[in-house]
Short mmCIF file of C-alpha atoms in Angstrom, two decimals:
data_model
loop_
_atom_site.label_atom_id
_atom_site.label_comp_id
_atom_site.label_asym_id
_atom_site.label_seq_id
_atom_site.Cartn_x
_atom_site.Cartn_y
_atom_site.Cartn_z
CA UNK A 1 79.50 -228.57 58.97
CA UNK A 2 80.11 -229.77 55.25
CA UNK A 3 83.01 -227.20 54.81
CA UNK A 4 84.47 -228.54 58.15
CA UNK A 5 84.28 -231.97 57.12
CA UNK A 6 85.85 -231.20 53.75
CA UNK A 7 88.67 -229.33 55.41
CA UNK A 8 89.47 -232.59 57.51
CA UNK A 9 89.28 -234.83 54.67
CA UNK A 10 91.55 -232.52 52.81
CA UNK A 11 94.05 -232.42 55.68
CA UNK A 12 94.24 -236.19 56.04
CA UNK A 13 94.88 -236.61 52.49
CA UNK A 14 97.52 -233.90 52.61
CA UNK A 15 99.41 -235.93 55.55
CA UNK A 16 98.89 -239.12 53.50
CA UNK A 17 100.67 -237.53 50.68
CA UNK A 18 103.53 -235.91 52.77
CA UNK A 19 104.17 -239.41 54.42
CA UNK A 20 104.04 -241.19 51.21
CA UNK A 21 106.70 -238.78 49.80
CA UNK A 22 108.90 -239.16 52.83
CA UNK A 23 108.71 -242.93 52.90
CA UNK A 24 109.69 -242.94 49.18
CA UNK A 25 112.53 -240.52 49.58
CA UNK A 26 115.97 -242.32 49.62
CA UNK A 27 117.66 -242.49 52.99
CA UNK A 28 119.87 -239.62 54.06
CA UNK A 29 123.65 -240.40 53.63
CA UNK A 30 125.44 -241.42 56.72
CA UNK A 31 127.18 -238.79 58.42
CA UNK A 32 131.00 -238.87 58.15
CA UNK A 33 131.50 -239.67 61.72
CA UNK A 34 129.05 -242.54 61.79
CA UNK A 35 130.48 -244.00 58.67
CA UNK A 36 134.19 -243.76 60.03
CA UNK A 37 132.97 -245.21 63.27
CA UNK A 38 131.64 -248.17 61.54
CA UNK A 39 134.78 -248.72 59.58
CA UNK A 40 136.90 -248.43 62.77
CA UNK A 41 134.98 -250.91 64.80
CA UNK A 42 135.09 -253.59 61.97
CA UNK A 43 136.66 -256.78 63.26
CA UNK A 44 138.34 -257.61 60.10
CA UNK A 45 139.49 -256.31 56.53
CA UNK A 46 136.22 -258.20 55.03
CA UNK A 47 133.93 -256.30 57.61
CA UNK A 48 136.11 -253.05 56.90
CA UNK A 49 135.43 -253.37 53.23
CA UNK A 50 131.72 -253.57 53.63
CA UNK A 51 131.91 -250.30 55.58
CA UNK A 52 133.66 -248.38 53.03
CA UNK A 53 130.66 -247.55 50.73
CA UNK A 54 129.01 -245.44 53.71
CA UNK A 55 132.21 -243.49 53.86
CA UNK A 56 131.94 -242.70 50.01
CA UNK A 57 128.29 -241.93 50.27
CA UNK A 58 129.00 -239.68 53.36
CA UNK A 59 130.30 -236.95 50.99
CA UNK A 60 133.61 -236.87 52.95
CA UNK A 61 136.31 -234.85 50.91
CA UNK A 62 139.48 -236.88 50.12
CA UNK A 63 141.61 -234.50 52.21
CA UNK A 64 139.45 -235.18 55.37
CA UNK A 65 139.38 -238.84 54.69
CA UNK A 66 143.11 -238.86 54.60
CA UNK A 67 143.49 -237.04 57.74
CA UNK A 68 141.21 -239.41 59.54
CA UNK A 69 142.84 -242.40 58.20
CA UNK A 70 146.29 -241.14 59.33
CA UNK A 71 144.87 -240.32 62.56
CA UNK A 72 143.45 -243.95 62.98
CA UNK A 73 140.75 -245.44 65.18
CA UNK A 74 140.51 -244.50 68.91
CA UNK A 75 142.24 -246.97 71.06
CA UNK A 76 141.06 -248.09 74.92
CA UNK A 77 142.89 -249.87 77.60
CA UNK A 78 142.96 -253.44 77.12
CA UNK A 79 141.06 -255.65 79.70
CA UNK A 80 144.21 -257.48 80.81
CA UNK A 81 147.84 -256.45 80.32
CA UNK A 82 151.22 -257.89 81.25
CA UNK A 83 150.27 -261.46 80.87
CA UNK A 84 150.35 -264.25 78.16
CA UNK A 85 147.00 -264.70 76.66
CA UNK A 86 146.33 -267.96 74.79
CA UNK A 87 143.94 -266.74 71.80
CA UNK A 88 142.30 -268.92 69.10
CA UNK A 89 141.67 -267.60 65.33
CA UNK A 90 139.29 -269.67 63.35
CA UNK A 91 139.18 -269.89 59.45
CA UNK A 92 138.01 -271.91 56.71
CA UNK A 93 141.25 -273.97 56.85
CA UNK A 94 141.15 -274.57 60.46
CA UNK A 95 141.66 -273.30 63.92
CA UNK A 96 145.07 -271.45 64.54
CA UNK A 97 146.14 -270.64 68.29
CA UNK A 98 148.53 -268.08 69.28
CA UNK A 99 149.95 -266.40 72.40
CA UNK A 100 149.80 -262.57 72.85
CA UNK A 101 151.87 -260.77 75.60
CA UNK A 102 150.98 -257.13 76.08
CA UNK A 103 153.28 -254.85 78.26
CA UNK A 104 151.97 -254.31 81.67
CA UNK A 105 152.40 -250.59 81.27
CA UNK A 106 150.52 -250.54 78.02
CA UNK A 107 149.23 -247.15 77.16
CA UNK A 108 146.77 -246.77 74.26
CA UNK A 109 147.86 -243.16 73.63
CA UNK A 110 151.35 -244.27 72.24
CA UNK A 111 152.22 -246.69 69.74
CA UNK A 112 154.13 -250.17 70.35
CA UNK A 113 156.60 -252.13 68.52
CA UNK A 114 155.43 -255.61 67.77
CA UNK A 115 157.45 -258.73 67.38
CA UNK A 116 156.16 -261.98 65.88
CA UNK A 117 158.07 -265.06 66.94
CA UNK A 118 157.99 -268.37 65.11
CA UNK A 119 158.98 -271.25 67.13
CA UNK A 120 160.79 -274.36 66.19
CA UNK A 121 160.27 -277.93 66.27
CA UNK A 122 157.24 -277.54 63.67
CA UNK A 123 157.37 -281.12 62.21
CA UNK A 124 157.28 -282.71 65.57
CA UNK A 125 154.03 -281.04 66.47
CA UNK A 126 150.87 -283.18 65.22
CA UNK A 127 148.37 -280.32 65.98
CA UNK A 128 147.97 -276.62 66.42
CA UNK A 129 146.42 -277.00 69.61
CA UNK A 130 148.80 -276.07 72.54
CA UNK A 131 147.52 -278.94 74.41
CA UNK A 132 148.40 -281.50 71.79
CA UNK A 133 151.55 -283.34 71.20
CA UNK A 134 154.68 -281.60 70.60
CA UNK A 135 154.93 -279.74 73.99
CA UNK A 136 155.91 -276.34 75.11
CA UNK A 137 159.63 -275.77 74.81
CA UNK A 138 161.59 -272.98 76.11
CA UNK A 139 161.60 -269.43 74.48
CA UNK A 140 161.35 -270.20 70.77
CA UNK A 141 161.00 -273.86 71.24
CA UNK A 142 158.62 -276.46 70.32
CA UNK A 143 155.09 -275.17 70.78
CA UNK A 144 156.36 -271.59 71.34
CA UNK A 145 157.19 -271.30 74.97
CA UNK A 146 157.45 -267.77 75.90
CA UNK A 147 158.95 -264.86 73.94
CA UNK A 148 162.82 -263.85 74.07
CA UNK A 149 162.22 -260.86 76.07
CA UNK A 150 163.69 -257.70 74.97
CA UNK A 151 162.58 -254.12 74.76
CA UNK A 152 159.11 -252.97 75.94
CA UNK A 153 156.90 -254.39 72.91
CA UNK A 154 153.93 -256.68 72.16
CA UNK A 155 154.72 -260.10 71.37
CA UNK A 156 152.87 -262.57 69.05
CA UNK A 157 153.69 -266.26 69.12
CA UNK A 158 151.70 -268.17 66.56
CA UNK A 159 151.75 -272.02 66.49
CA UNK A 160 152.82 -273.90 63.57
CA UNK A 161 152.41 -277.79 63.26
CA UNK A 162 153.23 -280.63 60.56
CA UNK A 163 150.32 -280.01 58.45
CA UNK A 164 150.49 -276.15 58.67
CA UNK A 165 154.28 -275.35 58.73
CA UNK A 166 155.80 -271.99 58.50
CA UNK A 167 156.71 -272.57 54.93
CA UNK A 168 152.87 -272.64 53.87
CA UNK A 169 150.52 -270.09 52.32
CA UNK A 170 148.17 -270.95 55.20
CA UNK A 171 150.53 -269.59 57.67
CA UNK A 172 151.30 -266.52 55.64
CA UNK A 173 147.50 -265.87 55.90
CA UNK A 174 147.38 -266.75 59.61
CA UNK A 175 150.34 -264.38 60.62
CA UNK A 176 148.62 -261.52 58.52
CA UNK A 177 145.20 -262.03 59.97
CA UNK A 178 146.68 -262.23 63.57
CA UNK A 179 148.58 -259.04 63.02
CA UNK A 180 145.39 -257.42 61.57
CA UNK A 181 143.51 -258.36 64.78
CA UNK A 182 146.16 -257.05 67.01
CA UNK A 183 146.35 -253.73 65.13
CA UNK A 184 142.64 -253.47 65.60
CA UNK A 185 142.95 -253.84 69.35
CA UNK A 186 146.13 -252.20 70.28
CA UNK A 187 147.91 -249.01 69.18
CA UNK A 188 150.67 -250.65 67.06
CA UNK A 189 153.62 -248.75 65.33
CA UNK A 190 152.92 -250.16 61.72
CA UNK A 191 156.64 -249.64 60.85
CA UNK A 192 158.00 -251.35 63.69
CA UNK A 193 156.55 -254.84 63.19
CA UNK A 194 159.26 -257.28 63.08
CA UNK A 195 159.33 -261.01 62.19
CA UNK A 196 161.87 -263.49 64.22
CA UNK A 197 162.13 -267.08 64.26
CA UNK A 198 164.23 -269.87 65.96
CA UNK A 199 165.32 -272.94 64.23
CA UNK A 200 162.50 -274.12 62.14
CA UNK A 201 160.94 -270.55 62.87
CA UNK A 202 164.06 -269.04 61.46
CA UNK A 203 163.86 -271.17 58.39
CA UNK A 204 160.08 -270.29 57.93
CA UNK A 205 160.98 -266.71 58.42
CA UNK A 206 162.96 -266.82 54.96
CA UNK A 207 159.94 -268.22 53.19
CA UNK A 208 157.75 -265.29 54.54
CA UNK A 209 160.39 -262.77 53.60
CA UNK A 210 160.44 -263.99 50.04
CA UNK A 211 156.66 -263.99 49.84
CA UNK A 212 154.96 -261.57 52.05
CA UNK A 213 157.54 -258.68 52.80
CA UNK A 214 155.21 -255.77 53.05
CA UNK A 215 153.95 -256.08 56.78
CA UNK A 216 157.63 -256.26 58.27
CA UNK A 217 160.27 -253.76 59.17
CA UNK A 218 162.93 -256.28 59.36
CA UNK A 219 163.75 -260.13 59.71
CA UNK A 220 165.59 -261.94 62.48
CA UNK A 221 166.33 -265.59 61.75
CA UNK A 222 167.92 -267.29 64.75
CA UNK A 223 169.58 -270.69 64.61
CA UNK A 224 167.94 -271.14 61.04
CA UNK A 225 169.31 -272.00 57.42
CA UNK A 226 167.82 -270.57 54.28
CA UNK A 227 168.82 -273.64 52.54
CA UNK A 228 166.42 -275.92 54.43
CA UNK A 229 163.91 -274.81 52.21
CA UNK A 230 165.53 -276.68 49.17
CA UNK A 231 165.08 -279.91 51.05
CA UNK A 232 162.80 -282.08 48.70
CA UNK A 233 161.36 -283.75 51.96
CA UNK A 234 160.18 -280.41 53.48
CA UNK A 235 157.14 -279.95 50.75
CA UNK A 236 157.54 -276.31 50.28
CA UNK A 237 154.15 -275.35 48.49
CA UNK A 238 155.76 -272.34 46.33
CA UNK A 239 158.72 -271.45 44.19
CA UNK A 240 161.12 -269.13 45.98
CA UNK A 241 162.77 -266.14 45.00
CA UNK A 242 166.06 -264.94 47.02
CA UNK A 243 166.00 -261.87 45.20
CA UNK A 244 162.98 -260.79 47.01
CA UNK A 245 165.00 -260.74 50.19
CA UNK A 246 166.55 -257.39 48.95
CA UNK A 247 163.55 -255.41 50.08
CA UNK A 248 164.40 -255.71 53.96
CA UNK A 249 167.18 -256.06 56.41
CA UNK A 250 168.10 -259.11 58.32
CA UNK A 251 170.02 -259.85 61.78
CA UNK A 252 171.09 -263.45 61.62
CA UNK A 253 172.54 -265.50 64.58
CA UNK A 254 174.21 -269.07 64.14
CA UNK A 255 176.18 -271.23 66.52
CA UNK A 256 179.62 -272.90 65.75
CA UNK A 257 178.60 -276.01 67.67
CA UNK A 258 175.21 -276.35 66.23
CA UNK A 259 174.87 -279.84 64.95
CA UNK A 260 171.97 -278.81 62.66
CA UNK A 261 173.00 -275.47 61.10
CA UNK A 262 176.77 -274.85 62.10
CA UNK A 263 178.25 -271.62 60.80
CA UNK A 264 180.75 -273.43 58.49
CA UNK A 265 177.56 -274.33 56.71
CA UNK A 266 175.49 -271.35 56.82
CA UNK A 267 178.12 -268.49 56.49
CA UNK A 268 178.61 -269.18 52.70
CA UNK A 269 175.12 -268.62 51.98
CA UNK A 270 174.91 -265.34 54.37
CA UNK A 271 177.83 -263.99 52.49
CA UNK A 272 176.08 -264.66 49.21
CA UNK A 273 173.23 -262.59 50.34
CA UNK A 274 175.28 -259.87 51.65
CA UNK A 275 177.56 -259.70 48.74
CA UNK A 276 174.44 -259.66 46.40
CA UNK A 277 172.96 -256.41 48.21
CA UNK A 278 170.88 -257.95 51.04
CA UNK A 279 171.27 -255.76 54.22
CA UNK A 280 172.65 -258.45 56.57
CA UNK A 281 174.15 -257.98 60.06
CA UNK A 282 175.43 -261.39 60.93
CA UNK A 283 176.66 -262.52 64.51
CA UNK A 284 177.99 -266.06 64.43
CA UNK A 285 178.65 -267.58 68.05
CA UNK A 286 181.36 -269.99 67.75
CA UNK A 287 180.71 -271.47 70.91
CA UNK A 288 177.00 -271.80 70.69
CA UNK A 289 174.95 -274.89 69.83
CA UNK A 290 171.30 -275.19 68.82
CA UNK A 291 169.74 -273.15 71.58
CA UNK A 292 169.52 -269.46 72.54
CA UNK A 293 171.80 -269.52 75.66
CA UNK A 294 173.27 -266.65 73.76
CA UNK A 295 170.36 -264.38 74.22
CA UNK A 296 171.61 -262.37 77.36
CA UNK A 297 174.51 -261.06 75.27
CA UNK A 298 172.59 -260.82 71.96
CA UNK A 299 169.35 -259.23 73.37
CA UNK A 300 170.56 -255.54 73.14
CA UNK A 301 172.43 -255.76 69.75
CA UNK A 302 169.13 -257.17 68.36
CA UNK A 303 167.02 -254.59 69.65
CA UNK A 304 169.40 -251.80 68.51
CA UNK A 305 169.11 -253.39 65.23
CA UNK A 306 165.31 -253.21 65.23
CA UNK A 307 165.38 -249.62 66.49
CA UNK A 308 167.95 -248.69 63.53
CA UNK A 309 165.76 -250.17 61.06
CA UNK A 310 162.20 -249.12 61.03
CA UNK A 311 160.06 -249.94 57.86
CA UNK A 312 159.72 -247.60 55.04
CA UNK A 313 156.03 -248.09 54.10
CA UNK A 314 156.42 -246.39 50.57
CA UNK A 315 160.00 -247.44 49.61
CA UNK A 316 161.48 -245.48 46.71
CA UNK A 317 162.98 -248.80 45.25
CA UNK A 318 161.57 -252.39 45.23
CA UNK A 319 162.47 -255.69 43.52
CA UNK A 320 159.68 -258.34 43.54
CA UNK A 321 159.25 -261.56 41.61
CA UNK A 322 156.40 -264.11 41.47
CA UNK A 323 155.11 -267.11 39.45
CA UNK A 324 151.90 -267.59 37.44
CA UNK A 325 150.44 -269.40 40.49
CA UNK A 326 151.21 -266.33 42.93
CA UNK A 327 149.55 -263.65 41.19
CA UNK A 328 148.31 -261.00 42.21
CA UNK A 329 151.52 -260.84 44.20
CA UNK A 330 152.22 -257.56 46.01
CA UNK A 331 155.27 -255.91 47.71
CA UNK A 332 154.14 -252.65 49.16
CA UNK A 333 152.93 -250.45 46.26
CA UNK A 334 153.77 -252.77 43.61
CA UNK A 335 151.23 -255.63 42.41
CA UNK A 336 152.21 -258.04 39.68
CA UNK A 337 148.79 -259.06 38.17
CA UNK A 338 149.97 -261.28 35.26
CA UNK A 339 153.13 -263.06 34.05
CA UNK A 340 154.14 -263.98 30.67
CA UNK A 341 157.24 -265.85 28.92
CA UNK A 342 160.34 -263.63 28.84
CA UNK A 343 160.95 -261.84 25.79
CA UNK A 344 163.72 -259.96 24.06
CA UNK A 345 164.08 -256.53 25.68
CA UNK A 346 163.28 -257.78 29.07
CA UNK A 347 166.11 -256.55 31.27
CA UNK A 348 167.11 -256.32 35.14
CA UNK A 349 168.75 -253.98 37.16
CA UNK A 350 169.95 -256.45 39.82
CA UNK A 351 171.43 -259.70 39.93
CA UNK A 352 169.22 -262.78 40.38
CA UNK A 353 170.34 -263.97 43.96
CA UNK A 354 168.86 -267.63 43.09
CA UNK A 355 172.29 -268.10 41.37
CA UNK A 356 175.01 -268.82 44.15
CA UNK A 357 177.78 -266.34 43.81
CA UNK A 358 180.13 -267.75 46.37
CA UNK A 359 183.30 -269.60 45.47
CA UNK A 360 183.67 -273.39 45.35
CA UNK A 361 181.81 -276.25 43.50
CA UNK A 362 178.46 -274.52 43.96
CA UNK A 363 179.10 -271.34 42.32
CA UNK A 364 176.56 -270.32 39.63
CA UNK A 365 174.24 -273.25 40.86
CA UNK A 366 170.63 -272.50 41.65
CA UNK A 367 169.57 -272.21 45.28
CA UNK A 368 166.13 -273.29 44.44
CA UNK A 369 164.67 -275.21 41.52
CA UNK A 370 162.40 -273.33 38.81
CA UNK A 371 159.52 -274.94 37.00
CA UNK A 372 156.95 -272.29 36.67
CA UNK A 373 156.88 -269.01 34.45
CA UNK A 374 157.82 -266.29 36.74
CA UNK A 375 157.61 -262.35 36.39
CA UNK A 376 160.13 -259.91 38.08
CA UNK A 377 159.93 -256.03 38.49
CA UNK A 378 162.64 -253.82 39.76
CA UNK A 379 161.45 -250.30 40.19
CA UNK A 380 162.85 -246.95 41.34
CA UNK A 381 160.73 -243.89 42.19
CA UNK A 382 162.11 -240.30 41.82
CA UNK A 383 159.22 -237.67 42.39
CA UNK A 384 156.54 -238.73 39.89
CA UNK A 385 158.68 -240.63 37.56
CA UNK A 386 159.01 -244.54 38.03
CA UNK A 387 161.63 -246.30 36.26
CA UNK A 388 161.21 -250.05 35.79
CA UNK A 389 163.01 -252.83 34.51
CA UNK A 390 160.85 -256.14 34.10
CA UNK A 391 161.00 -259.65 32.80
CA UNK A 392 158.11 -261.67 32.25
CA UNK A 393 155.39 -259.36 33.57
CA UNK A 394 152.32 -258.86 31.37
CA UNK A 395 150.16 -256.73 33.51
CA UNK A 396 151.06 -254.93 36.96
CA UNK A 397 149.37 -252.23 39.14
CA UNK A 398 151.33 -249.22 41.02
CA UNK A 399 149.45 -248.04 44.17
CA UNK A 400 149.84 -244.39 44.48
CA UNK A 401 150.12 -242.62 47.72
CA UNK A 402 149.37 -238.85 48.29
CA UNK A 403 152.47 -238.87 50.65
CA UNK A 404 154.86 -239.51 47.79
CA UNK A 405 153.20 -238.42 44.55
CA UNK A 406 151.91 -235.25 43.59
CA UNK A 407 148.55 -235.82 41.87
CA UNK A 408 148.27 -232.35 40.30
CA UNK A 409 151.05 -233.37 37.95
CA UNK A 410 151.41 -236.14 35.50
CA UNK A 411 152.77 -239.60 36.72
CA UNK A 412 155.52 -240.85 34.29
CA UNK A 413 156.30 -244.63 34.28
CA UNK A 414 158.92 -245.97 32.01
CA UNK A 415 159.60 -249.81 31.24
CA UNK A 416 162.71 -251.17 29.88
CA UNK A 417 163.71 -247.95 28.68
CA UNK A 418 160.23 -246.99 26.99
CA UNK A 419 157.47 -244.56 28.49
CA UNK A 420 154.56 -246.67 28.97
CA UNK A 421 152.42 -244.32 30.99
CA UNK A 422 152.38 -240.26 31.27
CA UNK A 423 149.16 -238.91 32.52
CA UNK A 424 147.49 -237.46 35.46
CA UNK A 425 145.89 -239.81 37.89
CA UNK A 426 142.66 -238.55 40.05
CA UNK A 427 142.73 -239.64 43.61
CA UNK A 428 139.47 -240.86 44.94
CA UNK A 429 137.87 -241.49 48.43
CA UNK A 430 136.81 -244.94 47.22
CA UNK A 431 140.34 -245.91 46.39
CA UNK A 432 141.72 -244.54 49.68
CA UNK A 433 139.37 -246.32 51.81
CA UNK A 434 139.42 -249.64 49.52
CA UNK A 435 143.27 -250.05 50.46
CA UNK A 436 142.75 -248.82 54.04
CA UNK A 437 140.38 -251.64 54.76
CA UNK A 438 142.85 -254.27 53.39
CA UNK A 439 145.96 -252.85 54.91
CA UNK A 440 144.71 -251.52 58.37
CA UNK A 441 147.72 -249.33 58.21
CA UNK A 442 147.92 -245.56 59.01
CA UNK A 443 151.24 -244.94 57.28
CA UNK A 444 150.58 -246.68 53.96
CA UNK A 445 147.72 -245.19 52.23
CA UNK A 446 146.77 -245.13 48.67
CA UNK A 447 144.67 -242.62 46.99
CA UNK A 448 144.96 -244.06 43.15
CA UNK A 449 145.84 -247.02 41.17
CA UNK A 450 147.92 -247.32 37.82
CA UNK A 451 147.10 -250.27 35.97
CA UNK A 452 149.49 -251.19 33.21
CA UNK A 453 149.68 -253.64 30.50
CA UNK A 454 153.41 -254.32 29.15
CA UNK A 455 153.79 -255.53 25.75
#
């Protein structure tokens, strides 16, 4: 009996030790599938960022992670299609309303073009609530109305108002956040997202193009005018750099009978942009006023322009300028981190589009005033070699994609004629998912960063 009692006691002690060891052991790493499922179901970039560590801990290889990110999340059919849905986005800066129109024939197995359309009459609206004062105009009018319907696509119609006009940082944040949420719910073609605008929406579009070029394939300003942004009474909240317009093509329409922005006032500045290297397709309508009565005739040319100009997510050339208040400021795979006063040796490969190149009394004058220190980078990529011309840039980061760089070979970077980096850069899963969480873009993935300090 004593031997039997001893054996039972010993057995209980043994099980206790085993349970204690199991309890003290670290949790098993998440499976790769489970980690990516958590990442795909994140509601926003912040939640996706929190899910990245599970992917890293899962032990997934770089090649497998890259392939999964390129395939993207699984999509299902939405609950409603073919109707305009009024949605609300809440943020620390307030509530932002927008309309979403999804094709009745939406198929989650294929990708869709997206047109974001900014309405006019912004300063006449007292609130962003669609039920508030300001009303609903026709397509593109005050309060948005409906979209200017064209090819089969998803339409996004945000609402701007007096305290949150299109030419403000809060609206850039709003548009980016809305696009992110749409891409999480619908199978969007990331390289066919375009920004259009009518009247004030077209004017605000130029602001966005100069400050947030990365998400968009092209810009479509209709019945607007770049130089409205130079109006002191508008209270634009940032300095503007027309040179940044070199990165994307523009489809522009103006009317000859428009009492606000007639062709005779607008065309010299359109010519300035085009002559300075901006890709512009200009359609003056001599008979048109400040309305979109011309849409039936211009719909097909506009949609043909959009089809002919998909976004290059990893462009071989970039030009970007930002002030000390803007940094970090990004254009695709270039991030300006810190600016400094310009010094001898700083050079540029392209002209400054802020200097008006047209004839007449405005020749050589600035389009927009400058008060803050700014930095600019013009770069060209050829294979693993990057050539930069910089002015006023102290630090920058290059985001390196395995789709255009060979990580088995050195990356060679020169700035203003001097080699500033020549080394191999190791890609990592952590860096891959960091930027995938932020961008939510299957076609623009980065496996490494190259941070440079310029003397």
